[in-house]
Short mmCIF file of C-alpha atoms (C1' of nucleotides) and ligand atoms in Angstrom, two decimals:
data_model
loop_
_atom_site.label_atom_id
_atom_site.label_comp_id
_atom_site.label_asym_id
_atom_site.label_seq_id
_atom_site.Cartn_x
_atom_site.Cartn_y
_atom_site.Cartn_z
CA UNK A 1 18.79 -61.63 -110.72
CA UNK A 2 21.76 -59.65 -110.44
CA UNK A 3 22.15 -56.77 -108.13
CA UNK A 4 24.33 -53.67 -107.66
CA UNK A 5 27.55 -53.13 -105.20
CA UNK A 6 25.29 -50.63 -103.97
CA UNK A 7 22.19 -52.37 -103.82
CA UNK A 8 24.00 -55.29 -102.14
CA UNK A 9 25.55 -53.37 -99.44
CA UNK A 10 22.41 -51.44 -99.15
CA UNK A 11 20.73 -55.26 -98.46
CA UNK A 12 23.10 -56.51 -96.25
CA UNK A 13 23.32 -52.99 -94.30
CA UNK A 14 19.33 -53.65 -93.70
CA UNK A 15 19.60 -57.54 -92.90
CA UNK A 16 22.26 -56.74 -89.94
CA UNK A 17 20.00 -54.11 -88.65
CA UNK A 18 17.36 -56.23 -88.37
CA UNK A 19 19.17 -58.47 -86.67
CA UNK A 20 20.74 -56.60 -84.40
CA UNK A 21 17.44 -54.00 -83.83
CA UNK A 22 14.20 -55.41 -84.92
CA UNK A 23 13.95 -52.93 -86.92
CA UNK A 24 15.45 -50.07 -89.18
CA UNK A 25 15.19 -46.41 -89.83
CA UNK A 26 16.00 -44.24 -92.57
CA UNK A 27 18.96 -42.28 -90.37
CA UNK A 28 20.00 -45.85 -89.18
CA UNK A 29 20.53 -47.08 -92.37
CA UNK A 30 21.88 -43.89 -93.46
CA UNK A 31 24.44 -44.02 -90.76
CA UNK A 32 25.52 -47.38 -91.25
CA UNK A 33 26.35 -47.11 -95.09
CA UNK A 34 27.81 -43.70 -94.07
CA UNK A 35 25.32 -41.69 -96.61
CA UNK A 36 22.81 -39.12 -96.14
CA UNK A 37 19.03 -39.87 -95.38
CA UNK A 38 18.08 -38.89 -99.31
CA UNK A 39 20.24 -41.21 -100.92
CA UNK A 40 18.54 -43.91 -98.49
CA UNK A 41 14.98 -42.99 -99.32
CA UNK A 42 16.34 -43.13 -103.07
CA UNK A 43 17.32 -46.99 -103.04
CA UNK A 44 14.55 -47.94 -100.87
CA UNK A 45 12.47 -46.63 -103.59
CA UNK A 46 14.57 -48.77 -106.37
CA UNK A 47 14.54 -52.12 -104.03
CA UNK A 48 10.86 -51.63 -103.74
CA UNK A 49 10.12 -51.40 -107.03
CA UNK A 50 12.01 -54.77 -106.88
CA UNK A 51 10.09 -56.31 -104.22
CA UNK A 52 13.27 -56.87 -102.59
CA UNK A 53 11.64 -54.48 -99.37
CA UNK A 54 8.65 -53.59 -97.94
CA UNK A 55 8.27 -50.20 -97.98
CA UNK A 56 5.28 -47.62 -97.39
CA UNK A 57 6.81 -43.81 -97.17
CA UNK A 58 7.13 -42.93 -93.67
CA UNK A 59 5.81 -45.92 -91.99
CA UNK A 60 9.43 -47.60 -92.45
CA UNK A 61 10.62 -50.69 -94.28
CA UNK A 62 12.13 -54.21 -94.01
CA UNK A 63 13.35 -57.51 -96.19
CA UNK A 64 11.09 -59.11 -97.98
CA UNK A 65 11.57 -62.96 -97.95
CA UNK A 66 13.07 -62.73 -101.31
CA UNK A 67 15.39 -59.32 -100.40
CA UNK A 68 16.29 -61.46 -96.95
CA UNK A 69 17.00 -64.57 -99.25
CA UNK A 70 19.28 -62.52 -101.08
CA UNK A 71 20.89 -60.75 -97.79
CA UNK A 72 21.90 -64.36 -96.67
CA UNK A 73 23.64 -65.02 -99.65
CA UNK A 74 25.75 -61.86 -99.41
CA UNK A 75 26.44 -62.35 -95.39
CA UNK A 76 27.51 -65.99 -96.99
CA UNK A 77 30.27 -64.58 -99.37
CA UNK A 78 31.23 -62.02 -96.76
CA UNK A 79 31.98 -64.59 -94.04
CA UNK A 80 33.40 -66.95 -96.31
CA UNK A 81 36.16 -64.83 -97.77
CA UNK A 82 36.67 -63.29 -94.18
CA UNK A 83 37.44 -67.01 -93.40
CA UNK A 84 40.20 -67.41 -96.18
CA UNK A 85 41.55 -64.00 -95.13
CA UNK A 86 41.96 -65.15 -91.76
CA UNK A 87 42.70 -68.74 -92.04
CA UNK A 88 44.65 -69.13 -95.31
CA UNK A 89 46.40 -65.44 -95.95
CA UNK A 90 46.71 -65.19 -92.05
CA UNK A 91 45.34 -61.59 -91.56
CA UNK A 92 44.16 -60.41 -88.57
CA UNK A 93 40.26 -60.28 -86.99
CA UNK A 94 40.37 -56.93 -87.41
CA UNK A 95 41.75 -56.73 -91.15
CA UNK A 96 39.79 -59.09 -92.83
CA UNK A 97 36.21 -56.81 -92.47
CA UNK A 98 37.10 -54.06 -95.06
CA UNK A 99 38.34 -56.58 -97.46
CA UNK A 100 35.80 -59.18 -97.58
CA UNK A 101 33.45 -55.90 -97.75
CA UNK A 102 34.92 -55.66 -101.57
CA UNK A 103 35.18 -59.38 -102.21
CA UNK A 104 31.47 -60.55 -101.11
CA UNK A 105 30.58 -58.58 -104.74
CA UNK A 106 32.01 -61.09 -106.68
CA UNK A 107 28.66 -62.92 -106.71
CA UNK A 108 29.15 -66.45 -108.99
CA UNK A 109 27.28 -69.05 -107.01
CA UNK A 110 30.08 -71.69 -108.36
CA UNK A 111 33.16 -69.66 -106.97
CA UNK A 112 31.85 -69.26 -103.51
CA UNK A 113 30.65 -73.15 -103.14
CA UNK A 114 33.99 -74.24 -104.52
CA UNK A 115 35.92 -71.38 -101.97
CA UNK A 116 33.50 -72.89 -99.37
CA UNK A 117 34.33 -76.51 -99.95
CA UNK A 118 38.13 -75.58 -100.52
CA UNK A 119 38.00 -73.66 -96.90
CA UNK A 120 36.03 -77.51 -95.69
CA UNK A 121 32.66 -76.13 -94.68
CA UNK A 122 33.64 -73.91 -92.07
CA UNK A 123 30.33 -72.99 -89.59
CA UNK A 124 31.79 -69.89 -88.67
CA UNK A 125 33.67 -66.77 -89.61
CA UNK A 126 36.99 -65.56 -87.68
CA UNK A 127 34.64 -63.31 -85.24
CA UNK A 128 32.85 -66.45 -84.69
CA UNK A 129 29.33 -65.40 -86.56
CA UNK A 130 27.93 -68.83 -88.67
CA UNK A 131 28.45 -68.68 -92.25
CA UNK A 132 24.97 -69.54 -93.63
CA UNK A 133 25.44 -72.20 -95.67
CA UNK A 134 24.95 -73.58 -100.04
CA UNK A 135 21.44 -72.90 -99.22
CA UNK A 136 21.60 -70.19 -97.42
CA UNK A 137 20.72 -71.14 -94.29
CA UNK A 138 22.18 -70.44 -90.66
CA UNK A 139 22.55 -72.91 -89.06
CA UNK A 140 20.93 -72.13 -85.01
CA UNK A 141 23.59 -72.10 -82.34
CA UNK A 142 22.62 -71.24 -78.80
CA UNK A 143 24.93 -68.94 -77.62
CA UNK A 144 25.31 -67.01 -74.25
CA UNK A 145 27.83 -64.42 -73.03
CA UNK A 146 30.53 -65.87 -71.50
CA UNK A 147 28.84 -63.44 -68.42
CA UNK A 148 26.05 -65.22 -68.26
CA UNK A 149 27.43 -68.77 -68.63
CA UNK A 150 26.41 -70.81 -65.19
CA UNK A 151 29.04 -72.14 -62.84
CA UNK A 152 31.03 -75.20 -63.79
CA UNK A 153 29.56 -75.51 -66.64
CA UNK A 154 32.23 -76.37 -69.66
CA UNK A 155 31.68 -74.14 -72.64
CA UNK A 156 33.48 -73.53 -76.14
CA UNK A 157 34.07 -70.13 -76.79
CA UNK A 158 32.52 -69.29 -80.09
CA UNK A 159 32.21 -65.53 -80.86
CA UNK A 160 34.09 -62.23 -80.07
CA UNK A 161 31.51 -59.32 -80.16
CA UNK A 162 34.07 -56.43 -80.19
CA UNK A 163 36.90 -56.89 -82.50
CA UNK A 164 38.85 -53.95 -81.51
CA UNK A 165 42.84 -54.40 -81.63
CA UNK A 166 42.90 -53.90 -78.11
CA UNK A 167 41.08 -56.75 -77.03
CA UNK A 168 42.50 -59.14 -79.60
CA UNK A 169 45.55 -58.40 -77.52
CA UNK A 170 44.38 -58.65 -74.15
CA UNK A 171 42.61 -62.18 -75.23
CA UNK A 172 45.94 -63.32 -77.10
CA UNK A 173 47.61 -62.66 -73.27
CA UNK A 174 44.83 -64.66 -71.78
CA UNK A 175 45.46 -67.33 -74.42
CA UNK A 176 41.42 -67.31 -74.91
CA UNK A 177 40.57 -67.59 -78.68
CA UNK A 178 37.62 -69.01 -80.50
CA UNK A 179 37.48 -73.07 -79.44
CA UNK A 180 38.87 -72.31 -76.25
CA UNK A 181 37.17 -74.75 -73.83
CA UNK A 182 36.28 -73.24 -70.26
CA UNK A 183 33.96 -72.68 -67.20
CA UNK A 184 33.05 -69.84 -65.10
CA UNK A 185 34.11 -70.62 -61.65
CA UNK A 186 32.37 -67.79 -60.15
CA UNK A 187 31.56 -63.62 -59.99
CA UNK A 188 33.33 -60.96 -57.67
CA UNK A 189 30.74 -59.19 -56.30
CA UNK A 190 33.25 -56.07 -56.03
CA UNK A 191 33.48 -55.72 -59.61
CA UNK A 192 31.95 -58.05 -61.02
CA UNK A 193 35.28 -59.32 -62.82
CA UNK A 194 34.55 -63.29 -64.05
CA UNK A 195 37.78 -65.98 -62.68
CA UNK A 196 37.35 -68.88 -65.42
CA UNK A 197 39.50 -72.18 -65.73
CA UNK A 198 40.83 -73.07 -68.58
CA UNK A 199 42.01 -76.53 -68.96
CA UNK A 200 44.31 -76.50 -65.10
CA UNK A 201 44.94 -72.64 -65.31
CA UNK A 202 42.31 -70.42 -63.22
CA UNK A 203 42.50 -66.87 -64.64
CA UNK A 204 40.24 -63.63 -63.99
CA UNK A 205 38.76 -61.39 -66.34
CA UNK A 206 36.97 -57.85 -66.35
CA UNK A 207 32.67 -57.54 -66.62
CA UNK A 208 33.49 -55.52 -69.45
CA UNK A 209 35.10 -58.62 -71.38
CA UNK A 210 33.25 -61.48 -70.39
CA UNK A 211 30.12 -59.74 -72.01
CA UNK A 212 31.88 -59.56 -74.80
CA UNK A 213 32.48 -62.95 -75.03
CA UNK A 214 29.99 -65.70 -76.24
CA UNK A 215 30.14 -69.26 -75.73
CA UNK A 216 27.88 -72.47 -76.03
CA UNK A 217 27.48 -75.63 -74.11
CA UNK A 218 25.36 -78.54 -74.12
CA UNK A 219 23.03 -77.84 -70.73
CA UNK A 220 24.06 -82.10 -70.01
CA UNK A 221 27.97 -81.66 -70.47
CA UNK B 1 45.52 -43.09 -106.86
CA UNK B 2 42.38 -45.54 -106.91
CA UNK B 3 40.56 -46.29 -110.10
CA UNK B 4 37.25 -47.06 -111.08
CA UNK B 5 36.50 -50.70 -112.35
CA UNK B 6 35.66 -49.30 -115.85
CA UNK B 7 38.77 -47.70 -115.98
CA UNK B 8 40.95 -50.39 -114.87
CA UNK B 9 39.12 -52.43 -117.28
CA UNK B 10 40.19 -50.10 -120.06
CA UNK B 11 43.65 -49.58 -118.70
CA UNK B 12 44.62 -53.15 -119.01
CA UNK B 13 42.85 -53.82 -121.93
CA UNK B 14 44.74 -50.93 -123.96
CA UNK B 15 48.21 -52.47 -122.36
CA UNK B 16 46.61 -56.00 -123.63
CA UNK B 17 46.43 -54.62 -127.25
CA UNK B 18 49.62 -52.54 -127.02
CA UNK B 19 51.43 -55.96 -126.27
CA UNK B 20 49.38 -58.09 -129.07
CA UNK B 21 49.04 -55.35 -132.39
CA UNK B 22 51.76 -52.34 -130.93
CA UNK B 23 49.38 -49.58 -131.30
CA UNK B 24 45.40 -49.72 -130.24
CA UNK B 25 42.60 -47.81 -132.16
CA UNK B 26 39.72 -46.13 -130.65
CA UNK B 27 37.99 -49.49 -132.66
CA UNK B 28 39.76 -52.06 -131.65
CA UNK B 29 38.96 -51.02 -128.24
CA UNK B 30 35.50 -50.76 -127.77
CA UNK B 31 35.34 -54.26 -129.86
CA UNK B 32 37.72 -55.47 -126.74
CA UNK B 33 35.77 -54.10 -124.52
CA UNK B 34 32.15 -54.39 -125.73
CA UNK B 35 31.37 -51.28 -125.69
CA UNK B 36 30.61 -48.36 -128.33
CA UNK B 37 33.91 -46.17 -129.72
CA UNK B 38 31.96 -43.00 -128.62
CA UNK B 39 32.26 -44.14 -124.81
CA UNK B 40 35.74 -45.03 -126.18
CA UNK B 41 36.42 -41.64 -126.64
CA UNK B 42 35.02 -39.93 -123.69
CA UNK B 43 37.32 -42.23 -121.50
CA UNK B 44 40.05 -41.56 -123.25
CA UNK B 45 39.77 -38.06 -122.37
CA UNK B 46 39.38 -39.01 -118.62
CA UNK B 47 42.87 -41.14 -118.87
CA UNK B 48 44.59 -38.57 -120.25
CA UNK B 49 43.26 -35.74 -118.05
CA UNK B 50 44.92 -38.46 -115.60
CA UNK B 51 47.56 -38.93 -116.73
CA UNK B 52 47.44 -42.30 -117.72
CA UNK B 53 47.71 -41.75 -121.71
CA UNK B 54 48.95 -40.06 -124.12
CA UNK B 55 46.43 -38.85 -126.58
CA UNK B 56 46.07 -36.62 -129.43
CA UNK B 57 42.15 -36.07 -131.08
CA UNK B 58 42.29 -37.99 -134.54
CA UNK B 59 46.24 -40.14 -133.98
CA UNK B 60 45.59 -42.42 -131.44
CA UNK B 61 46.71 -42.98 -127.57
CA UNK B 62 48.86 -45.03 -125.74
CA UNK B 63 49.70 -45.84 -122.36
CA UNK B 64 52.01 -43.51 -120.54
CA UNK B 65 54.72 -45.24 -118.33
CA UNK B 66 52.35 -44.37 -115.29
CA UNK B 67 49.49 -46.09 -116.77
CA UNK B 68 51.50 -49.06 -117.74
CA UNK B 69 52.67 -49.45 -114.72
CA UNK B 70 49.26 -49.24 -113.46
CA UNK B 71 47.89 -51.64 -115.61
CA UNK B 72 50.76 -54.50 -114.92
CA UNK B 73 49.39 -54.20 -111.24
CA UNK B 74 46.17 -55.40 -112.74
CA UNK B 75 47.31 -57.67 -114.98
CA UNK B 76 48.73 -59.47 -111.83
CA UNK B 77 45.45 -59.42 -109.73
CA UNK B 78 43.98 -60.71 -112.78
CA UNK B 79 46.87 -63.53 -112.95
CA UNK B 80 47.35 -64.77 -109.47
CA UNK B 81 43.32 -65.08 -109.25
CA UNK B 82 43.40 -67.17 -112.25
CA UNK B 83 46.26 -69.11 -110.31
CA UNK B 84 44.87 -69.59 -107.09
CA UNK B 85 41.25 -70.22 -108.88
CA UNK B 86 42.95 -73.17 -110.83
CA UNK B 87 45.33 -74.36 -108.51
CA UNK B 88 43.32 -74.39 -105.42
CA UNK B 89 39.70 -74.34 -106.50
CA UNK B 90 40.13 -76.59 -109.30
CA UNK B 91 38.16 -74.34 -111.60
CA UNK B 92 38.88 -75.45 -115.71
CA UNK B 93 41.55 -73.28 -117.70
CA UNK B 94 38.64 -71.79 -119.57
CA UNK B 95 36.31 -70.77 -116.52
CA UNK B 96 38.92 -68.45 -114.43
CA UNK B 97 39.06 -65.84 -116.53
CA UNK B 98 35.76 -64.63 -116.10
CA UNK B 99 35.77 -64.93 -112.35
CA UNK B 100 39.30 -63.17 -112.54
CA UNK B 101 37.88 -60.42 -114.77
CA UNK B 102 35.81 -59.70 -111.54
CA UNK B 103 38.59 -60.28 -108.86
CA UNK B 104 41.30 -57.70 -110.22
CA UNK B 105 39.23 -55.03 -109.09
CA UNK B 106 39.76 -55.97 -105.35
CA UNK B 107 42.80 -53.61 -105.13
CA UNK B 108 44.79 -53.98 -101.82
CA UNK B 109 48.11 -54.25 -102.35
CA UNK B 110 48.34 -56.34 -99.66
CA UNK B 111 45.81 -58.79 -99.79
CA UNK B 112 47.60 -59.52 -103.51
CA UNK B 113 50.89 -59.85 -101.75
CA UNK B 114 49.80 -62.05 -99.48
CA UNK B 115 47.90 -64.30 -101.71
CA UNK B 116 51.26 -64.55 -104.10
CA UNK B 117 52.69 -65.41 -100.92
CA UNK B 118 50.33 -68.33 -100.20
CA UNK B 119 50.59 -69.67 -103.56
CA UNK B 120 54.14 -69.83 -103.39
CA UNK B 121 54.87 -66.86 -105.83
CA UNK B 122 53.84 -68.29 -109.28
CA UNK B 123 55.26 -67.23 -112.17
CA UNK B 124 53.12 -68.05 -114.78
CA UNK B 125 49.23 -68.16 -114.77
CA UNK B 126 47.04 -71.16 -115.84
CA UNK B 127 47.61 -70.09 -119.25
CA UNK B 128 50.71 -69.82 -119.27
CA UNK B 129 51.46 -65.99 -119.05
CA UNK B 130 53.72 -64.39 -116.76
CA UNK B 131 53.07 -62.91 -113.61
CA UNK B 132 54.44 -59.63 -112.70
CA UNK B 133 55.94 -59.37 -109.29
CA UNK B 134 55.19 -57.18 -106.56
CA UNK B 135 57.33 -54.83 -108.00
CA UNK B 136 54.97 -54.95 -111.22
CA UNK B 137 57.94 -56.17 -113.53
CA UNK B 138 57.42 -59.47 -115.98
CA UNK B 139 59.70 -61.26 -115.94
CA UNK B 140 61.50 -62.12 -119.12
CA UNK B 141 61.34 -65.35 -120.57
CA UNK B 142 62.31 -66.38 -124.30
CA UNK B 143 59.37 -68.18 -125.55
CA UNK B 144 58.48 -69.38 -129.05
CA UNK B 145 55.82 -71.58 -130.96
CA UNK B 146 56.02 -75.06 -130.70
CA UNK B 147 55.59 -74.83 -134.85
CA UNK B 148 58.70 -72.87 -134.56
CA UNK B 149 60.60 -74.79 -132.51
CA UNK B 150 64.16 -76.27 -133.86
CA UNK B 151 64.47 -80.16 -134.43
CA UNK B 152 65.37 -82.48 -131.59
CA UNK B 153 65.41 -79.67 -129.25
CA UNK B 154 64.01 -80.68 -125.99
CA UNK B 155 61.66 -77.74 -124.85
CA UNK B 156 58.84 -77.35 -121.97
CA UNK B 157 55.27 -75.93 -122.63
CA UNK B 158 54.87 -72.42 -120.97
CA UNK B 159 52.14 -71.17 -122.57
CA UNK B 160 48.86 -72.09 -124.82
CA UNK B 161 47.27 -69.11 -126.32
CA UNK B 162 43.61 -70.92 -127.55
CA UNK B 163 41.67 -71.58 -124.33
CA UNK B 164 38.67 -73.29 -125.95
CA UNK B 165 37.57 -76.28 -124.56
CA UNK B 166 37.66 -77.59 -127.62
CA UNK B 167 41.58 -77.15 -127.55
CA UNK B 168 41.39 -78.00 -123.83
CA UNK B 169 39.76 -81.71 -125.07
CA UNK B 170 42.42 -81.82 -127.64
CA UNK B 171 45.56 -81.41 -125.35
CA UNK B 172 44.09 -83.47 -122.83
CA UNK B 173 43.55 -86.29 -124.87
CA UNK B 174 47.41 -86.02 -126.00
CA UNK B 175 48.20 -85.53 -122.31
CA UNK B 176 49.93 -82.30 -123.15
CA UNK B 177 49.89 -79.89 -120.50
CA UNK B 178 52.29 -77.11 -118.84
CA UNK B 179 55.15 -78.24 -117.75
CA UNK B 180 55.33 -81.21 -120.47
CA UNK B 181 58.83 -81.55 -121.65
CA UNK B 182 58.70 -82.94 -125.39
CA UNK B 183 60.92 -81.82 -128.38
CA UNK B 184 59.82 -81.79 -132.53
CA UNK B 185 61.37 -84.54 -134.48
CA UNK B 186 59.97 -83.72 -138.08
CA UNK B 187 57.17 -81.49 -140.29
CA UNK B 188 55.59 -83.29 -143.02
CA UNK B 189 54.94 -81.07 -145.85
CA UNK B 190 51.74 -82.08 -146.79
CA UNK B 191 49.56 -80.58 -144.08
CA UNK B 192 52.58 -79.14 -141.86
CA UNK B 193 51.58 -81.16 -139.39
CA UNK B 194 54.13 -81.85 -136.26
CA UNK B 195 56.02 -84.69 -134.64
CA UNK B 196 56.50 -84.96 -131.29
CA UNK B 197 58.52 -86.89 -129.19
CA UNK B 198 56.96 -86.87 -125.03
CA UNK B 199 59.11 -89.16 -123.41
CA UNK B 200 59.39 -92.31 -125.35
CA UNK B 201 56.28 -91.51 -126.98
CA UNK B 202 55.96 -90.42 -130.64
CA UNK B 203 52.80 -88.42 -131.42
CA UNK B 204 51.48 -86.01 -134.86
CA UNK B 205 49.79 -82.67 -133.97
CA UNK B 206 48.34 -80.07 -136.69
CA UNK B 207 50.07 -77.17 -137.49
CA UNK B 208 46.91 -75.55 -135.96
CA UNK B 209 47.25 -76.71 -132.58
CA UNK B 210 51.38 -76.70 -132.87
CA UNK B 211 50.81 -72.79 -133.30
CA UNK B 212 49.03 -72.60 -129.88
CA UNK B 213 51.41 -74.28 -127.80
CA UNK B 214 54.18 -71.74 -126.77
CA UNK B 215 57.25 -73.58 -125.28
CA UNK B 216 60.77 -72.33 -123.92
CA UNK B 217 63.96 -74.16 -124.35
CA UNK B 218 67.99 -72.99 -123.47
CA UNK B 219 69.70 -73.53 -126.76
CA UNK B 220 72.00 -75.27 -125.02
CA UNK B 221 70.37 -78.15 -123.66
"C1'" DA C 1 -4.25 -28.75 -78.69
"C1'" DT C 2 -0.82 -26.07 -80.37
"C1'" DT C 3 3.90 -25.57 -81.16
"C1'" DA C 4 8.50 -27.31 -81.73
"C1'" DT C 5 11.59 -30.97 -83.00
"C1'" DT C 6 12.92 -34.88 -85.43
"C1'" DT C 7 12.43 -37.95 -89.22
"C1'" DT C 8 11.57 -38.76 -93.77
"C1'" DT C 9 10.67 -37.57 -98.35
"C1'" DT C 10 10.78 -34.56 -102.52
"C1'" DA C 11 12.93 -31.34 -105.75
"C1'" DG C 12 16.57 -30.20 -108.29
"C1'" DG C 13 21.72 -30.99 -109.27
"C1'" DT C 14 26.19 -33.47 -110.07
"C1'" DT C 15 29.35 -37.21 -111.58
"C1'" DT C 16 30.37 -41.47 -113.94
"C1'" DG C 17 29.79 -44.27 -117.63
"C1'" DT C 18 27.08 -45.39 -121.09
"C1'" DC C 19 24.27 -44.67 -125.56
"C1'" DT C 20 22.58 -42.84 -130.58
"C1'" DA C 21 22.95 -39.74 -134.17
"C1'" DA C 22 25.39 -36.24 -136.37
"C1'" DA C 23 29.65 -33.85 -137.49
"C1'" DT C 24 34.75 -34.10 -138.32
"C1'" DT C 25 38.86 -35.87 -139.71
"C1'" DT C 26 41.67 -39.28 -141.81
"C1'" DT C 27 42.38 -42.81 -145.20
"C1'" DA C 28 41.34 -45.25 -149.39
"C1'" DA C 29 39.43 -45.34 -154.01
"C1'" DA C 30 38.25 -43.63 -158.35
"C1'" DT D 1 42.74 -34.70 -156.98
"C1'" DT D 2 38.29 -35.04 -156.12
"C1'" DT D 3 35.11 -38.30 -154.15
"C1'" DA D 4 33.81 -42.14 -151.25
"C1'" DA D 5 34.43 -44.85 -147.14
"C1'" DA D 6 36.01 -45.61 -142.65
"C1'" DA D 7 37.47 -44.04 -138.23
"C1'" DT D 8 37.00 -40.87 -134.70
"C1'" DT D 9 35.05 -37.28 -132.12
"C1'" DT D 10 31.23 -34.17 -130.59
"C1'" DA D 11 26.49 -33.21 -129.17
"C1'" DG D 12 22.86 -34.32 -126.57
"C1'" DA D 13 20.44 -37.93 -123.57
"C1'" DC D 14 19.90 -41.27 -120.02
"C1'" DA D 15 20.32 -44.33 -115.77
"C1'" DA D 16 22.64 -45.09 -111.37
"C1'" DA D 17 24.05 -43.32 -107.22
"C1'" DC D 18 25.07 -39.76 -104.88
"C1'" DC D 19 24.38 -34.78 -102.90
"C1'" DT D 20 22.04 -30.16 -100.61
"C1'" DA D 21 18.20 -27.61 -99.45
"C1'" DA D 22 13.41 -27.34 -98.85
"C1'" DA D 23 8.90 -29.43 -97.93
"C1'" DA D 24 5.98 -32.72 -95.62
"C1'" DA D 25 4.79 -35.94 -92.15
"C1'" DA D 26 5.28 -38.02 -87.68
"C1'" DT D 27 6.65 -37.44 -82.81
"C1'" DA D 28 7.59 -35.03 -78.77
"C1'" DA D 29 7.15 -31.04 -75.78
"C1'" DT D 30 4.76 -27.33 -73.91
MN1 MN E 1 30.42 -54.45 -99.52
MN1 MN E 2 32.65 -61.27 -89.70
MN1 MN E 3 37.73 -56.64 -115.05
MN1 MN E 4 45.30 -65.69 -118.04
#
DNA sequence: ATTATTTTTTAGGTTTGTCTAAATTTTAAA
DNA sequence: TTTAAAATTTAGACAAACCTAAAAAATAAT
């Protein structure tokens, strides 16, 4: 099978608001791919007819198991390429979005596994989201905000939700970046602002960040 | 400006034909391009209502400078793919072109100049053809056929215009590659065929494949 | 339970890039 | 120099992916 730019973004558009919502609307979806409501109805009807969706008019739609199959593979080559962006041309978190948005079309099978074997495998992409793997799969990662981490408890951070320019900057000053190992020494009731230590260093951060932050830990360690 | 795929694809194939034959017919396109010489025409009216060409109904087109210079940009997407697919991903001489043909349309000036950057600014692609610079200028190097090459004149391959794998086999097996240093010690009439001298090693090649290989040389040396 | 609002779909168009078949123009042959 | 052949362009259609405006269905508000 071989799909469309369109019909690929329109797959992977539907997989993340699945994800992310449970479930997807018409004027979600429209939003997302910045389109208009009519031009969504008009693909759902062509990835229907493809049993790619399941789709009765006005009761709503979502991925079938092959359409989802197919909506991992994209997320794959997206993350992958976001990876050799970031890692091996050395752009930014925030850079590396738009372009991988063109470069998950390239679709052969054989280029991405090679890319993915030249990059070594890598579990996850530079905003710490796992790169589902030859197969497709994701690989299942407990994860917590760095908010909700317990006391003392040493974590990895893994994830950045917001990938603003801003906060790349404040976390750069903090010296917090994905790998960092820390713990959450405890909450200020005040403002609920988070003081962490990282390796000897005891630093505070803002609510607003630590949520923003996800990390995991073994419950033993 | 941004261009479609189809017309970059038509853009660089023109300035591909332009190079090889000096003028292009409507023909000789669509053959290159695999498509039918009426579509031909209709985007030839959409290059030149760009700008891009110079066209007259009935005596042909050609590039204008503005569309050449737009089409050396592709040509070195196309190129430093084909590098960094060969060099890094270890994909054969005869399998990056396709996956390039697909890559080139990933336009960002940037990412390009970044990737030439992280391959340490190539010259010359896997098959030996030059690489225009950021600047989109080739770089001018006096080449010539290893057939035509004077006696005892030691010379390095650049380029080798056959990318079967047949031919691939062929050179392998005579451990000829880019970059081989080697000079021609004698043509026997008979067949035309070619000695070679690769080191201390004394080897007979057909006129056939002698035609292929494209080597450079200073007169001098 | 009506009425109003929002969501979604349909109807009818547009643009891009393609096609086939027919008409033109150029070039080659008789 | 006519005639035949080849090359090129035009005419008319079609699929993909959009759009706007209007209709239909589902939801929310009185
Ligand atoms: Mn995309
Ligand atoms: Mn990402
Ligand atoms: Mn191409
Ligand atoms: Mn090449």
């Amino acid at each position: 099978m071989n799909f469309t730019i369109s019909e690929e973004n329109y797959l992977k558009a539907i997989f993340h608001l699945q994800e992310k919502d449970g479930t997807v609307t018409t004027n979600a979806l429209a939003e997302k791919l910045q389109t208009k409501p009519a031009s969504v109805t008009d693909m759902m009807k062509k990835l229907s007819a493809k049993k790619l969706l399941n789709y009765k008019p006005y009761y709503g739609f979502s991925l079938s198991a092959e359409g989802k199959k197919i909506a991992l593979f994209i997320v794959r080559r997206h993350r992958l390429w976001e990876y050799f962006l970031s890692e091996k041309l050395k752009f930014d978190w925030n850079e590396v979005h738009a372009l991988a948005e063109e470069l998950e079309h390239v679709s052969s099978k054989q280029l991405i596994d090679r890319l993915d074997q030249y990059l070594g495998f890598p579990q996850f992409d530079p905003h710490g989201d796992p790169i589902p793997d030859h197969k497709g799969k994701i690989k299942n990662v407990n994860k917590i905000s760095l908010f909700d981490l317990p006391f003392n408890q040493m974590a990895e951070v893994l994830q950045v939700t917001n990938q603003s320019t801003e906060m790349l900057e404040l976390l750069e000053h903090k010296n917090i970046t994905i790998g960092t190992r820390l713990e959450v020494k405890k909450h200020f009731d005040f403002d609920h602002s988070v003081e962490l230590k990282i390796k000897t260093t005891t630093l505070t951060i803002s609510e607003q960040l630590a949520k923003n932050i996800f990390v995991t830990y073994e419950p033993g360690a």
